[in-house]
Amino acid sequence: MVECFSRTIRRVFRTLQSDFENVNSSDSRPCEPVAIIVTLLNGFEQVLARAHDRLIQTETSTEAMRTPEQVQGFFGNMVSGVFTPESSKSRPPTANNRFTVLLCFKDAVKVCYEIWSWGDTTSTSSFRNLASQGSFNHTSLRIRNRTRRILEHMFAAEALECLESLIEMWATLRQRKSDLTKGSIIIDLLHVLDGSRPKNTMPAIFNALYSRTNPGALDPTRKSTLTSNLTEMVLAQFLVAYTQSLEDDAMDEIWTDCMTFLRDVLANPLPHRQILPKLLEFTSMLGEKVDNTSFGEQRKMRRELGQDVFVRQLTATFTSKPLSFPAETYSPDYKDETSDTSSPEEDSMSDDVVIILAKILPKLSKVLAGADRVAAASSIISTQLLVPTLRSRSFPRNVTRSTLDIMSALSRFQEASKTWRKDVGDALNDSRLFCKHSYKLAEAGWLPVLRQWILLDKERLPEFLSRISSPTSAGIMFGVGASSARSEADRKTQLNLRRAILLVMAATNDSFVVNLTTIQEKIVDLLTATAASSPSSATRAEIYILIRALILKISP
C-alpha cells in the first residue's frame, strides 16, 4: 500500500511539475493535481500512522508476554544457564515488522523531500515560467507545509531512522557535483522541522555513529536498525556539514552532548579510528563557534575543548592511524592534490588528516587557549606528520599543497617557532628537494614557507654561501680519483647555490642588500673555476641563475 501511495504521488507530482513548466497565464489546470496530491498525502500519513501505532502495540504486548524472571540463587542460575534455548538469542518476533515499517518511513521521507526540494526557490528557478510566479508560490507553500507536517510527525515517531534516511539522500546528492545545492537543502529542511532542533539532531547523529563504530556501547533503545546504507565516514562528514550550518547560539543546546561524545570517543578511540580526522574538524568548529558566543564559562569551556579534547584527539588520530607513504618514487595520489584542482566542497568531504589539519590550523588559536597547549599541538603535528613526511623515501613527492599550508600556518604561532624552523631547515638541506615535483609547488607552496623562514633567520643565506669552497686545482688534476672528487665538489656547490637562489627568490625585495658584498665576492670567486678545478666550471649555470635572481629581487 505504501509503495502504491508513493508511486501515485510521484506520478501526480510529475504532472504538476510539467503543468507549471508549460502553463499559460490563463490556464488553471495546475490546481487539479494540487488537490490530488494533498489528498494522497493525507491518506499516506494515515497509513503510516496506523502502521506505526500497530507496531508499538505489538512490541508492547510482546514485551509483556516475555518469560517472567527466574528464581534467583546459585542452582537456579546454573539451570537457567544450561537449559536456555538458542532461539532466545535470535531476533525478537517483531523485528521483521519493525523493519518493514521503517522501510515505509524511508520511502515516505524520500517522497516528502522530493516535494519540498521542488518548492525551494533556489532549486527551481531554472524551469519556472515567470508568468506563473504567483500561482507557483501559493502552490509550493501549500504542499511544502503539508510535507513538513508529515516529516515532523515521522521524526516524532522515529527520529533516528528518519534522520538517517535524509543523510543517505544527502550523501547521494553530494556525490553528484551538479546536485551540491540540493544537498544543502536537506540541512535547511532539518532546521525548519520542529522535531529536529540541534538538541535533538546532534544526539541522533552520535547514536548513528556509535551504531556503526561501537554498537555494544549503546543502549538497545538508542541503536539504529541500519536500514540506511551509511558508513561512519559519511555520517562524520554530515556531522561536520551540519555543525557548520548551525548558528553560534546553538552551542548552548549541544555543548554538553558534544563534550560527552568526544570524551567517550577518546576513552576508546580504536573503533572510531576511521573518523578521528573528521572529528578533529568537528572539534575545531565547536571552538570557533564558542569563540563567537558568550554563554557559559568561556575559560573553562575552552580549556575542556583544547586541553581535554583537541590535543588528545591529535595524539589518538596519529596513534590509531599513522601516516603511510608509498615506497615507489611516484604516486598518482599526490599528483591529484598538487594540481590544486579540488574544490572547497570536495575538500570538505575529504578524510585525509593532512587536508583537514591544513583547514583547521589557521583557527587553532580559537580552539586552544594558552601558549602551552599551542606548543603541545604543534609538537605533535611536527613529530607525527612533518618529520615522517620529510624523512620518507618518497620525499618530496609525498609533499602536497596541504602539507605546505600546514607549515605556513605553524609559522604564525610563536610557540611553534622552534620545531617549525627545524622542519623547514631539514627540508631545504635535503638534496632531493630540487626535483621536478617541487617546482610545481614552488610559487604557491614552498616560496611562502621559505619567506616566513627567512624573516625569522636571515643568517641562512650567508651560511649556505660559506659552505661553498673556492675553486682549486692543486692535487686534483693528476691525483687518483680526480674525476669523482671533482664531481662531488660540483654537486655540493650546485646544491648550495640552488639553496641560495631559492632563498633570494622567496624573500621580499631588498632583503639581502646587506649581504650583497659577500654574495658578489663568492660569485667572482666561483667564476674563476676551470674545467679541471674543484669545483669546476660546471657550476656556471647556477651562478648565472643566482645573478638573475639578485637582479629581480634588488631594487635599482
PDB file of C-alpha atoms in Angstrom, residues 153-383:
ATOM      1  CA  HIS A 153       5.185  13.524  12.705  1.00  0.00           C
ATOM      2  CA  MET A 154       7.596  10.896  11.385  1.00  0.00           C
ATOM      3  CA  PHE A 155      10.517  12.471  13.252  1.00  0.00           C
ATOM      4  CA  ALA A 156       8.454  12.434  16.429  1.00  0.00           C
ATOM      5  CA  ALA A 157       7.852   8.701  15.944  1.00  0.00           C
ATOM      6  CA  GLU A 158      11.255   7.511  14.599  1.00  0.00           C
ATOM      7  CA  ALA A 159      13.745  10.357  14.750  1.00  0.00           C
ATOM      8  CA  LEU A 160      16.931   8.336  14.214  1.00  0.00           C
ATOM      9  CA  GLU A 161      15.657   6.346  11.230  1.00  0.00           C
ATOM     10  CA  CYS A 162      14.182   9.404   9.508  1.00  0.00           C
ATOM     11  CA  LEU A 163      17.404  11.344  10.057  1.00  0.00           C
ATOM     12  CA  GLU A 164      19.468   8.514   8.558  1.00  0.00           C
ATOM     13  CA  SER A 165      17.194   8.486   5.510  1.00  0.00           C
ATOM     14  CA  LEU A 166      17.850  12.187   4.959  1.00  0.00           C
ATOM     15  CA  ILE A 167      21.587  11.716   5.467  1.00  0.00           C
ATOM     16  CA  GLU A 168      21.603   8.898   2.909  1.00  0.00           C
ATOM     17  CA  MET A 169      19.974  11.225   0.363  1.00  0.00           C
ATOM     18  CA  TRP A 170      22.420  13.985   1.313  1.00  0.00           C
ATOM     19  CA  ALA A 171      25.374  11.663   0.672  1.00  0.00           C
ATOM     20  CA  THR A 172      23.960  10.595  -2.699  1.00  0.00           C
ATOM     21  CA  LEU A 173      23.464  14.195  -3.780  1.00  0.00           C
ATOM     22  CA  ARG A 174      26.943  15.211  -2.620  1.00  0.00           C
ATOM     23  CA  GLN A 175      28.471  12.571  -4.888  1.00  0.00           C
ATOM     24  CA  ARG A 176      26.989  14.393  -7.866  1.00  0.00           C
ATOM     25  CA  LYS A 177      28.739  17.712  -8.367  1.00  0.00           C
ATOM     26  CA  SER A 178      25.659  19.128 -10.096  1.00  0.00           C
ATOM     27  CA  ASP A 179      23.483  18.465  -7.023  1.00  0.00           C
ATOM     28  CA  LEU A 180      25.597  20.120  -4.315  1.00  0.00           C
ATOM     29  CA  THR A 181      22.911  22.776  -3.752  1.00  0.00           C
ATOM     30  CA  LYS A 182      20.255  20.125  -3.205  1.00  0.00           C
ATOM     31  CA  GLY A 183      22.462  18.595  -0.531  1.00  0.00           C
ATOM     32  CA  SER A 184      22.373  21.878   1.387  1.00  0.00           C
ATOM     33  CA  ILE A 185      18.562  21.930   1.071  1.00  0.00           C
ATOM     34  CA  ILE A 186      18.417  18.758   3.188  1.00  0.00           C
ATOM     35  CA  ILE A 187      20.259  20.537   6.004  1.00  0.00           C
ATOM     36  CA  ASP A 188      17.948  23.546   5.590  1.00  0.00           C
ATOM     37  CA  LEU A 189      14.995  21.172   5.891  1.00  0.00           C
ATOM     38  CA  LEU A 190      16.314  19.868   9.217  1.00  0.00           C
ATOM     39  CA  HIS A 191      16.485  23.417  10.538  1.00  0.00           C
ATOM     40  CA  VAL A 192      12.790  24.097   9.881  1.00  0.00           C
ATOM     41  CA  LEU A 193      11.412  20.882  11.378  1.00  0.00           C
ATOM     42  CA  ASP A 194      10.219  21.219  14.965  1.00  0.00           C
ATOM     43  CA  GLY A 195      11.368  17.722  15.858  1.00  0.00           C
ATOM     44  CA  SER A 196      14.888  18.172  14.530  1.00  0.00           C
ATOM     45  CA  ARG A 197      16.248  21.018  16.600  1.00  0.00           C
ATOM     46  CA  PRO A 198      20.008  20.830  17.255  1.00  0.00           C
ATOM     47  CA  LYS A 199      19.481  19.456  20.758  1.00  0.00           C
ATOM     48  CA  ASN A 200      17.583  16.525  19.195  1.00  0.00           C
ATOM     49  CA  THR A 201      19.502  16.090  15.960  1.00  0.00           C
ATOM     50  CA  MET A 202      23.033  16.094  17.382  1.00  0.00           C
ATOM     51  CA  PRO A 203      22.487  13.178  19.816  1.00  0.00           C
ATOM     52  CA  ALA A 204      20.768  11.267  16.988  1.00  0.00           C
ATOM     53  CA  ILE A 205      23.854  11.704  14.782  1.00  0.00           C
ATOM     54  CA  PHE A 206      26.052  10.482  17.622  1.00  0.00           C
ATOM     55  CA  ASN A 207      23.810   7.422  18.068  1.00  0.00           C
ATOM     56  CA  ALA A 208      24.003   6.709  14.326  1.00  0.00           C
ATOM     57  CA  LEU A 209      27.806   6.893  14.501  1.00  0.00           C
ATOM     58  CA  TYR A 210      28.037   4.652  17.550  1.00  0.00           C
ATOM     59  CA  SER A 211      25.669   2.134  15.930  1.00  0.00           C
ATOM     60  CA  ARG A 212      28.322   1.585  13.261  1.00  0.00           C
ATOM     61  CA  THR A 213      31.587   2.037  15.136  1.00  0.00           C
ATOM     62  CA  ASN A 214      30.887   0.616  18.597  1.00  0.00           C
ATOM     63  CA  PRO A 215      27.286  -0.646  18.871  1.00  0.00           C
ATOM     64  CA  GLY A 216      27.990  -2.543  22.070  1.00  0.00           C
ATOM     65  CA  ALA A 217      28.445   0.716  23.953  1.00  0.00           C
ATOM     66  CA  LEU A 218      24.906   1.890  23.128  1.00  0.00           C
ATOM     67  CA  ASP A 219      21.691   1.194  24.948  1.00  0.00           C
ATOM     68  CA  PRO A 220      19.467  -1.023  22.739  1.00  0.00           C
ATOM     69  CA  THR A 221      16.797   1.667  22.584  1.00  0.00           C
ATOM     70  CA  ARG A 222      19.294   4.095  21.029  1.00  0.00           C
ATOM     71  CA  LYS A 223      20.702   1.762  18.374  1.00  0.00           C
ATOM     72  CA  SER A 224      19.996   2.196  14.708  1.00  0.00           C
ATOM     73  CA  THR A 225      18.414  -0.656  12.760  1.00  0.00           C
ATOM     74  CA  LEU A 226      20.902   0.070   9.930  1.00  0.00           C
ATOM     75  CA  THR A 227      18.202   0.185   7.271  1.00  0.00           C
ATOM     76  CA  SER A 228      20.090   3.048   5.588  1.00  0.00           C
ATOM     77  CA  ASN A 229      23.237   2.326   3.617  1.00  0.00           C
ATOM     78  CA  LEU A 230      25.528   4.655   5.546  1.00  0.00           C
ATOM     79  CA  THR A 231      29.133   4.342   6.662  1.00  0.00           C
ATOM     80  CA  GLU A 232      30.671   6.018   9.677  1.00  0.00           C
ATOM     81  CA  MET A 233      32.680   8.285   7.370  1.00  0.00           C
ATOM     82  CA  VAL A 234      29.559   9.590   5.623  1.00  0.00           C
ATOM     83  CA  LEU A 235      27.963  10.256   8.997  1.00  0.00           C
ATOM     84  CA  ALA A 236      31.073  12.088  10.182  1.00  0.00           C
ATOM     85  CA  GLN A 237      31.035  14.223   7.035  1.00  0.00           C
ATOM     86  CA  PHE A 238      27.400  15.077   7.643  1.00  0.00           C
ATOM     87  CA  LEU A 239      28.179  15.883  11.279  1.00  0.00           C
ATOM     88  CA  VAL A 240      30.744  18.454  10.141  1.00  0.00           C
ATOM     89  CA  ALA A 241      28.440  19.921   7.490  1.00  0.00           C
ATOM     90  CA  TYR A 242      25.514  20.133   9.922  1.00  0.00           C
ATOM     91  CA  THR A 243      27.621  21.733  12.648  1.00  0.00           C
ATOM     92  CA  GLN A 244      28.923  24.289  10.180  1.00  0.00           C
ATOM     93  CA  SER A 245      25.359  25.264   9.286  1.00  0.00           C
ATOM     94  CA  LEU A 246      24.333  25.894  12.903  1.00  0.00           C
ATOM     95  CA  GLU A 247      24.037  29.331  14.407  1.00  0.00           C
ATOM     96  CA  ASP A 248      26.638  30.183  17.029  1.00  0.00           C
ATOM     97  CA  ASP A 249      23.948  30.466  19.709  1.00  0.00           C
ATOM     98  CA  ALA A 250      23.024  26.809  19.188  1.00  0.00           C
ATOM     99  CA  MET A 251      26.183  25.808  21.079  1.00  0.00           C
ATOM    100  CA  ASP A 252      24.284  26.362  24.302  1.00  0.00           C
ATOM    101  CA  GLU A 253      21.962  23.479  23.374  1.00  0.00           C
ATOM    102  CA  ILE A 254      24.505  20.929  22.170  1.00  0.00           C
ATOM    103  CA  TRP A 255      27.670  21.661  24.159  1.00  0.00           C
ATOM    104  CA  THR A 256      27.130  19.042  26.860  1.00  0.00           C
ATOM    105  CA  ASP A 257      26.216  16.289  24.401  1.00  0.00           C
ATOM    106  CA  CYS A 258      29.196  17.110  22.172  1.00  0.00           C
ATOM    107  CA  MET A 259      31.681  17.033  25.037  1.00  0.00           C
ATOM    108  CA  THR A 260      30.257  13.759  26.322  1.00  0.00           C
ATOM    109  CA  PHE A 261      30.522  12.186  22.877  1.00  0.00           C
ATOM    110  CA  LEU A 262      34.098  13.360  22.280  1.00  0.00           C
ATOM    111  CA  ARG A 263      35.247  12.146  25.703  1.00  0.00           C
ATOM    112  CA  ASP A 264      33.637   8.766  25.085  1.00  0.00           C
ATOM    113  CA  VAL A 265      35.462   8.512  21.764  1.00  0.00           C
ATOM    114  CA  LEU A 266      38.801   9.378  23.377  1.00  0.00           C
ATOM    115  CA  ALA A 267      38.220   6.797  26.113  1.00  0.00           C
ATOM    116  CA  ASN A 268      38.226   4.108  23.396  1.00  0.00           C
ATOM    117  CA  PRO A 269      39.430   5.650  20.116  1.00  0.00           C
ATOM    118  CA  LEU A 270      40.264   2.447  18.222  1.00  0.00           C
ATOM    119  CA  PRO A 271      36.704   1.666  16.982  1.00  0.00           C
ATOM    120  CA  HIS A 272      36.457   5.259  15.718  1.00  0.00           C
ATOM    121  CA  ARG A 273      39.902   5.422  14.082  1.00  0.00           C
ATOM    122  CA  GLN A 274      38.488   5.968  10.571  1.00  0.00           C
ATOM    123  CA  ILE A 275      36.589   9.115  11.582  1.00  0.00           C
ATOM    124  CA  LEU A 276      39.081  10.653  14.013  1.00  0.00           C
ATOM    125  CA  PRO A 277      40.375  13.155  11.399  1.00  0.00           C
ATOM    126  CA  LYS A 278      36.821  14.379  10.743  1.00  0.00           C
ATOM    127  CA  LEU A 279      36.217  14.642  14.478  1.00  0.00           C
ATOM    128  CA  LEU A 280      39.245  16.954  14.637  1.00  0.00           C
ATOM    129  CA  GLU A 281      37.472  19.210  12.160  1.00  0.00           C
ATOM    130  CA  PHE A 282      34.269  18.919  14.187  1.00  0.00           C
ATOM    131  CA  THR A 283      36.092  19.939  17.366  1.00  0.00           C
ATOM    132  CA  SER A 284      37.667  22.947  15.665  1.00  0.00           C
ATOM    133  CA  MET A 285      34.229  24.098  14.503  1.00  0.00           C
ATOM    134  CA  LEU A 286      32.944  23.875  18.046  1.00  0.00           C
ATOM    135  CA  GLY A 287      35.856  26.004  19.222  1.00  0.00           C
ATOM    136  CA  GLU A 288      35.268  28.584  16.516  1.00  0.00           C
ATOM    137  CA  LYS A 289      31.565  28.882  17.324  1.00  0.00           C
ATOM    138  CA  VAL A 290      32.151  29.016  21.082  1.00  0.00           C
ATOM    139  CA  ASP A 291      34.654  31.811  20.493  1.00  0.00           C
ATOM    140  CA  ASN A 292      31.856  33.825  18.844  1.00  0.00           C
ATOM    141  CA  THR A 293      29.425  33.408  21.732  1.00  0.00           C
ATOM    142  CA  SER A 294      29.317  34.495  25.354  1.00  0.00           C
ATOM    143  CA  PHE A 295      27.326  31.742  27.081  1.00  0.00           C
ATOM    144  CA  GLY A 296      28.687  29.727  29.992  1.00  0.00           C
ATOM    145  CA  GLU A 297      32.186  29.933  31.451  1.00  0.00           C
ATOM    146  CA  GLN A 298      34.326  30.674  28.407  1.00  0.00           C
ATOM    147  CA  ARG A 299      37.661  29.934  30.049  1.00  0.00           C
ATOM    148  CA  LYS A 300      36.512  26.588  31.412  1.00  0.00           C
ATOM    149  CA  MET A 301      34.877  25.563  28.148  1.00  0.00           C
ATOM    150  CA  ARG A 302      37.898  26.425  26.032  1.00  0.00           C
ATOM    151  CA  ARG A 303      40.128  24.562  28.478  1.00  0.00           C
ATOM    152  CA  GLU A 304      37.919  21.487  28.169  1.00  0.00           C
ATOM    153  CA  LEU A 305      37.857  21.717  24.396  1.00  0.00           C
ATOM    154  CA  GLY A 306      41.558  22.421  23.966  1.00  0.00           C
ATOM    155  CA  GLN A 307      43.449  20.520  26.610  1.00  0.00           C
ATOM    156  CA  ASP A 308      40.987  17.741  27.412  1.00  0.00           C
ATOM    157  CA  VAL A 309      39.812  17.032  23.865  1.00  0.00           C
ATOM    158  CA  PHE A 310      41.703  18.537  20.920  1.00  0.00           C
ATOM    159  CA  VAL A 311      45.290  17.745  21.969  1.00  0.00           C
ATOM    160  CA  ARG A 312      44.273  14.226  22.940  1.00  0.00           C
ATOM    161  CA  GLN A 313      42.434  13.873  19.633  1.00  0.00           C
ATOM    162  CA  LEU A 314      45.605  14.752  17.747  1.00  0.00           C
ATOM    163  CA  THR A 315      47.550  12.086  19.589  1.00  0.00           C
ATOM    164  CA  ALA A 316      44.819   9.483  19.122  1.00  0.00           C
ATOM    165  CA  THR A 317      44.491  10.280  15.406  1.00  0.00           C
ATOM    166  CA  PHE A 318      48.163   9.695  14.613  1.00  0.00           C
ATOM    167  CA  THR A 319      48.473   6.762  17.018  1.00  0.00           C
ATOM    168  CA  SER A 320      45.495   4.794  15.738  1.00  0.00           C
ATOM    169  CA  LYS A 321      46.064   5.643  12.065  1.00  0.00           C
ATOM    170  CA  PRO A 322      49.744   6.506  11.390  1.00  0.00           C
ATOM    171  CA  LEU A 323      50.757   8.189   8.164  1.00  0.00           C
ATOM    172  CA  SER A 324      51.963   5.904   5.404  1.00  0.00           C
ATOM    173  CA  PHE A 325      53.656   6.775   2.137  1.00  0.00           C
ATOM    174  CA  PRO A 326      54.183   4.636  -0.944  1.00  0.00           C
ATOM    175  CA  ALA A 327      57.682   3.280  -1.420  1.00  0.00           C
ATOM    176  CA  GLU A 328      57.782   3.976  -5.144  1.00  0.00           C
ATOM    177  CA  THR A 329      59.187   7.239  -6.440  1.00  0.00           C
ATOM    178  CA  TYR A 330      55.933   8.418  -7.944  1.00  0.00           C
ATOM    179  CA  SER A 331      52.313   8.110  -6.936  1.00  0.00           C
ATOM    180  CA  PRO A 332      49.263   9.485  -8.780  1.00  0.00           C
ATOM    181  CA  ASP A 333      47.624  10.147  -5.407  1.00  0.00           C
ATOM    182  CA  TYR A 334      49.969  13.050  -4.780  1.00  0.00           C
ATOM    183  CA  LYS A 335      49.729  14.376  -8.322  1.00  0.00           C
ATOM    184  CA  ASP A 336      45.979  14.873  -7.956  1.00  0.00           C
ATOM    185  CA  GLU A 337      46.299  17.117  -4.938  1.00  0.00           C
ATOM    186  CA  THR A 338      49.300  19.121  -6.061  1.00  0.00           C
ATOM    187  CA  SER A 339      47.414  20.067  -9.185  1.00  0.00           C
ATOM    188  CA  ASP A 340      45.207  22.078  -6.830  1.00  0.00           C
ATOM    189  CA  THR A 341      42.055  21.431  -8.815  1.00  0.00           C
ATOM    190  CA  SER A 342      39.888  20.241  -5.934  1.00  0.00           C
ATOM    191  CA  SER A 343      37.001  22.447  -4.977  1.00  0.00           C
ATOM    192  CA  PRO A 344      36.180  23.546  -1.412  1.00  0.00           C
ATOM    193  CA  GLU A 345      33.191  21.186  -1.498  1.00  0.00           C
ATOM    194  CA  GLU A 346      35.463  18.248  -2.325  1.00  0.00           C
ATOM    195  CA  ASP A 347      37.946  19.235   0.399  1.00  0.00           C
ATOM    196  CA  SER A 348      35.107  19.357   2.923  1.00  0.00           C
ATOM    197  CA  MET A 349      34.348  15.694   2.151  1.00  0.00           C
ATOM    198  CA  SER A 350      37.959  14.562   2.463  1.00  0.00           C
ATOM    199  CA  ASP A 351      39.023  12.307   5.329  1.00  0.00           C
ATOM    200  CA  ASP A 352      42.752  12.968   4.791  1.00  0.00           C
ATOM    201  CA  VAL A 353      44.224  14.202   8.053  1.00  0.00           C
ATOM    202  CA  VAL A 354      46.699  16.423   6.162  1.00  0.00           C
ATOM    203  CA  ILE A 355      43.933  18.268   4.302  1.00  0.00           C
ATOM    204  CA  ILE A 356      41.866  18.593   7.473  1.00  0.00           C
ATOM    205  CA  LEU A 357      44.757  19.958   9.531  1.00  0.00           C
ATOM    206  CA  ALA A 358      45.548  22.475   6.786  1.00  0.00           C
ATOM    207  CA  LYS A 359      41.984  23.760   7.105  1.00  0.00           C
ATOM    208  CA  ILE A 360      41.794  23.981  10.891  1.00  0.00           C
ATOM    209  CA  LEU A 361      45.298  25.195  11.816  1.00  0.00           C
ATOM    210  CA  PRO A 362      44.597  28.854  10.880  1.00  0.00           C
ATOM    211  CA  LYS A 363      41.828  28.745  13.520  1.00  0.00           C
ATOM    212  CA  LEU A 364      43.928  26.933  16.128  1.00  0.00           C
ATOM    213  CA  SER A 365      44.057  29.933  18.471  1.00  0.00           C
ATOM    214  CA  LYS A 366      40.253  29.785  18.789  1.00  0.00           C
ATOM    215  CA  VAL A 367      40.379  26.141  19.800  1.00  0.00           C
ATOM    216  CA  LEU A 368      43.417  26.183  22.076  1.00  0.00           C
ATOM    217  CA  ALA A 369      43.631  28.869  24.733  1.00  0.00           C
ATOM    218  CA  GLY A 370      47.162  29.138  26.105  1.00  0.00           C
ATOM    219  CA  ALA A 371      50.686  29.049  24.750  1.00  0.00           C
ATOM    220  CA  ASP A 372      51.462  25.678  26.317  1.00  0.00           C
ATOM    221  CA  ARG A 373      48.588  23.961  24.520  1.00  0.00           C
ATOM    222  CA  VAL A 374      49.507  25.532  21.182  1.00  0.00           C
ATOM    223  CA  ALA A 375      53.101  24.371  21.691  1.00  0.00           C
ATOM    224  CA  ALA A 376      51.925  20.853  22.563  1.00  0.00           C
ATOM    225  CA  ALA A 377      49.703  20.628  19.477  1.00  0.00           C
ATOM    226  CA  SER A 378      52.466  21.999  17.247  1.00  0.00           C
ATOM    227  CA  SER A 379      54.939  19.493  18.625  1.00  0.00           C
ATOM    228  CA  ILE A 380      52.543  16.608  17.905  1.00  0.00           C
ATOM    229  CA  ILE A 381      51.957  17.794  14.341  1.00  0.00           C
ATOM    230  CA  SER A 382      55.676  18.220  13.745  1.00  0.00           C
ATOM    231  CA  THR A 383      56.635  14.854  15.236  1.00  0.00           C
TER     232      THR A 383
END
